[in-house]
Amino acid sequence: MSEQLIVPTMAEMMSQGKTPDILFWVGSAGSYDDRAKKITKAFVKILNKAKVNFAVLGTEESSTGDIAKRAGNEFLFQMQAMMNIELLNSYNVKRIVTCDPHSFNCLKNEYPELGGNYEVLHHTQFIKQLIDNKVIQIENSNFNGKRITFHDPCYLGRANSEYLAPRDVLSILNANLIEMKRNKSTALCCGAGGAQMFKEPEKGDKDINELRTEDALETNPDIIATGCPYCMTMMSDGVKVKEKENEIKVMDIAELIANAQNL
């Protein structure tokens, strides 16, 4: 049976005179990276099951410009941002949800000074709202008693002080949430932030993602949970380096919630 994902575009909705409640900003990783596409699909399944009135930009979506800015190309960032803001404002977008903390941070904190003012939510914050409003209810989770450790994405945690939403969402799974020694405001970066994702690491004793994976492995987890496509890549690579990929899964919170709902 082929899965039927309902993913309307803003252009389609506007042509029918409809306005979605939220715009789902997919982001470049969620659009092009094979592993991150699974996170995108999982989140769409959650939105469909919860009957959320949403749309995506589709081919009209472009990079937020976040990576250009982090790499020091402010000019390219502003060009990207202005183009996106013009499009978002033409569609009268009010609320944006994204699975990418880098896009989340950029849209939320860096677009307003260029004329882009939106309510921006990370997908864990939005899923928490659905849970709080009893739209998502999980009776018997497939993760009962599993040991889960959560890796805080830098741009969700330290940059935006959101530590509770992902943990509150995980708590619905009836799993054992075991914190790493470095967590919340003292969490260690996965090694992909600040455009580091797209270059080889500098010389040193150990790659950052290996060090962070060691933090996670100390909790003896069944699952390393995260909420960022870049963290997903880095933690998955770390688990492979440690030759633990057969024992430990790295999963996004959206995947865990979709799985727990048998979606």
XYZ file of C-alpha atoms in Angstrom:
263
model
C 0.000 0.000 0.000
C 1.499 3.344 -0.988
C 1.312 5.988 1.683
C -0.929 8.913 0.824
C 0.656 12.085 2.117
C -1.457 15.194 1.665
C 0.890 18.139 1.125
C -0.843 21.193 -0.357
C 1.233 24.133 -1.597
C 0.566 27.777 -0.770
C 0.001 28.486 -4.468
C -2.665 25.750 -4.713
C -4.401 26.948 -1.566
C -4.405 30.582 -2.623
C -5.807 29.659 -6.052
C -8.729 28.020 -4.220
C -9.166 31.072 -1.989
C -8.069 29.145 1.103
C -5.627 30.212 3.809
C -3.666 27.589 5.762
C -3.240 27.961 9.528
C 0.471 27.226 9.296
C 3.202 27.214 6.709
C 5.459 24.176 7.044
C 8.963 25.399 6.182
C 10.711 22.226 5.020
C 14.257 23.605 4.790
C 17.067 22.485 2.494
C 18.065 19.416 4.540
C 14.472 18.221 4.812
C 14.060 18.659 1.053
C 17.268 17.137 -0.286
C 18.993 14.969 2.326
C 17.717 11.386 2.112
C 17.764 10.821 5.876
C 16.183 14.186 6.645
C 13.393 13.541 4.105
C 12.188 10.793 6.455
C 11.808 13.403 9.218
C 9.812 15.604 6.817
C 7.517 12.695 5.923
C 7.037 11.736 9.579
C 6.021 15.294 10.450
C 3.602 15.483 7.497
C 2.008 12.214 8.674
C 1.519 13.782 12.126
C -0.014 16.914 10.547
C -2.314 14.823 8.341
C -3.471 12.609 11.230
C -4.091 15.688 13.399
C -6.005 17.280 10.486
C -3.847 20.399 10.674
C -4.611 22.941 7.965
C -1.125 23.533 6.575
C 0.718 24.200 3.328
C 4.285 24.214 2.024
C 5.917 26.579 -0.447
C 7.062 23.678 -2.623
C 9.316 24.768 -5.469
C 8.940 28.382 -4.322
C 10.850 27.662 -1.109
C 14.495 28.687 -1.097
C 17.241 28.499 1.524
C 16.710 30.840 4.490
C 20.275 32.080 3.943
C 21.255 30.902 7.419
C 24.310 28.956 6.261
C 25.560 31.875 4.136
C 25.270 34.139 7.191
C 27.100 31.706 9.489
C 29.862 31.334 6.902
C 30.276 35.121 6.842
C 28.488 36.036 3.609
C 26.064 38.635 4.962
C 25.321 39.967 1.473
C 24.119 36.574 0.210
C 22.097 36.065 3.406
C 20.273 39.370 2.952
C 19.554 38.620 -0.715
C 18.058 35.234 0.223
C 16.133 36.654 3.160
C 14.637 39.569 1.198
C 13.495 37.203 -1.561
C 11.868 34.842 0.958
C 10.263 37.663 2.945
C 8.732 39.130 -0.213
C 7.212 35.726 -1.005
C 6.015 35.013 2.548
C 4.455 38.461 2.853
C 2.740 38.128 -0.540
C 1.050 34.994 0.853
C 0.248 36.830 4.092
C 1.953 34.115 6.156
C 1.448 34.462 9.914
C 2.655 31.170 11.473
C 5.599 29.031 10.364
C 6.591 25.597 11.672
C 9.899 23.955 10.763
C 11.800 20.778 11.710
C 15.129 22.594 11.282
C 16.379 24.618 14.297
C 18.709 26.588 11.988
C 15.756 27.751 9.857
C 13.740 28.267 13.062
C 16.378 30.552 14.573
C 16.927 32.462 11.324
C 13.225 33.045 10.546
C 12.407 33.887 14.161
C 15.322 36.115 15.115
C 16.953 37.424 11.942
C 14.085 37.997 9.509
C 12.192 40.639 11.577
C 14.848 43.358 11.045
C 14.445 42.805 7.281
C 10.648 43.057 7.387
C 9.710 39.425 7.969
C 7.589 39.183 11.122
C 6.078 35.763 11.778
C 5.226 33.488 14.670
C 7.850 30.762 14.215
C 7.665 27.382 15.949
C 10.020 24.437 16.032
C 8.192 21.198 15.256
C 8.653 19.937 18.820
C 6.886 23.082 20.113
C 4.040 22.539 17.647
C 3.723 18.819 18.484
C 3.611 19.792 22.188
C 0.672 22.125 21.420
C -1.131 19.263 19.664
C -0.519 17.029 22.690
C -1.628 19.737 25.159
C -4.820 20.222 23.127
C -5.459 16.440 23.177
C -5.203 16.292 19.377
C -2.374 13.754 19.719
C -3.034 10.977 22.210
C -0.854 7.911 22.571
C -2.208 5.021 24.613
C 0.278 2.191 24.141
C 3.573 3.430 22.784
C 5.989 1.124 20.987
C 8.667 2.773 23.134
C 7.413 1.699 26.570
C 10.423 1.249 28.820
C 12.974 2.042 26.087
C 15.989 4.061 27.164
C 16.008 7.342 25.244
C 18.565 10.136 25.570
C 17.843 13.521 23.981
C 20.552 15.562 22.260
C 19.777 19.308 22.436
C 20.257 21.055 19.061
C 22.262 24.257 19.650
C 19.866 26.516 17.746
C 16.848 25.216 19.638
C 18.458 24.979 23.072
C 21.201 27.456 23.812
C 20.263 29.945 21.077
C 16.529 30.008 21.876
C 16.313 28.530 25.407
C 13.819 25.851 24.370
C 14.627 22.828 26.482
C 11.190 21.763 27.711
C 9.126 21.203 24.544
C 11.160 18.282 23.157
C 11.347 16.623 26.571
C 7.621 17.145 27.217
C 6.863 15.525 23.858
C 9.158 12.578 24.611
C 7.459 12.062 27.983
C 4.249 10.940 26.228
C 6.074 7.816 24.984
C 6.351 6.224 28.457
C 10.031 5.625 27.780
C 12.883 6.182 30.229
C 14.396 9.553 29.362
C 18.014 9.484 30.522
C 19.893 12.785 30.386
C 23.480 13.001 29.161
C 25.930 14.604 31.617
C 26.074 17.614 29.257
C 22.477 18.624 28.617
C 20.237 21.666 28.203
C 22.336 24.851 28.613
C 25.557 22.851 28.982
C 24.872 20.543 26.011
C 27.688 19.961 23.540
C 27.280 20.853 19.864
C 27.001 17.911 17.434
C 29.718 19.534 15.321
C 27.578 20.668 12.368
C 26.617 24.198 13.460
C 27.900 27.434 11.974
C 28.149 25.932 8.453
C 30.655 23.315 9.732
C 28.343 20.693 8.208
C 29.730 21.477 4.768
C 33.464 21.282 5.386
C 35.974 18.754 6.621
C 36.927 18.996 10.300
C 40.152 20.717 11.253
C 43.078 18.753 12.638
C 42.643 17.575 16.187
C 42.411 14.536 18.432
C 38.747 13.749 17.792
C 35.761 14.929 15.750
C 33.093 16.788 17.759
C 30.352 14.373 16.717
C 32.359 11.438 18.103
C 32.771 13.251 21.417
C 29.043 13.997 21.568
C 28.174 10.420 20.627
C 30.345 9.245 23.531
C 28.248 11.459 25.839
C 25.145 9.714 24.494
C 26.585 6.186 24.717
C 27.392 6.710 28.409
C 23.633 6.724 29.072
C 23.406 3.208 27.557
C 20.519 4.244 25.273
C 18.289 2.245 22.937
C 17.541 5.460 21.054
C 19.323 8.802 20.672
C 16.568 11.348 20.008
C 17.131 14.702 18.380
C 15.199 17.508 16.712
C 17.503 18.686 13.929
C 18.447 17.186 10.546
C 22.091 18.220 10.954
C 22.329 16.676 14.428
C 20.737 13.573 12.891
C 23.602 13.261 10.381
C 26.332 13.911 12.937
C 24.959 11.601 15.641
C 24.244 8.837 13.101
C 27.820 9.119 11.820
C 29.096 9.028 15.399
C 27.133 5.856 16.155
C 28.575 4.270 12.987
C 32.136 5.222 13.986
C 31.516 3.506 17.339
C 30.067 0.495 15.433
C 26.816 0.636 17.394
C 24.386 1.187 14.514
C 22.836 -2.289 14.965
C 22.054 -1.638 18.630
C 21.250 2.068 18.817
C 18.855 4.045 16.655
C 19.115 7.783 16.067
C 15.611 9.195 15.566
C 13.987 12.595 15.289
C 11.198 13.352 17.757
C 8.747 13.595 14.828
C 9.678 10.042 13.804
C 9.180 8.785 17.365
C 5.716 10.369 17.624
C 4.670 9.171 14.153
C 5.918 5.670 14.978
C 4.103 5.658 18.324
C 0.883 6.493 16.444
C 1.586 3.680 13.940
C 1.649 6.179 11.090
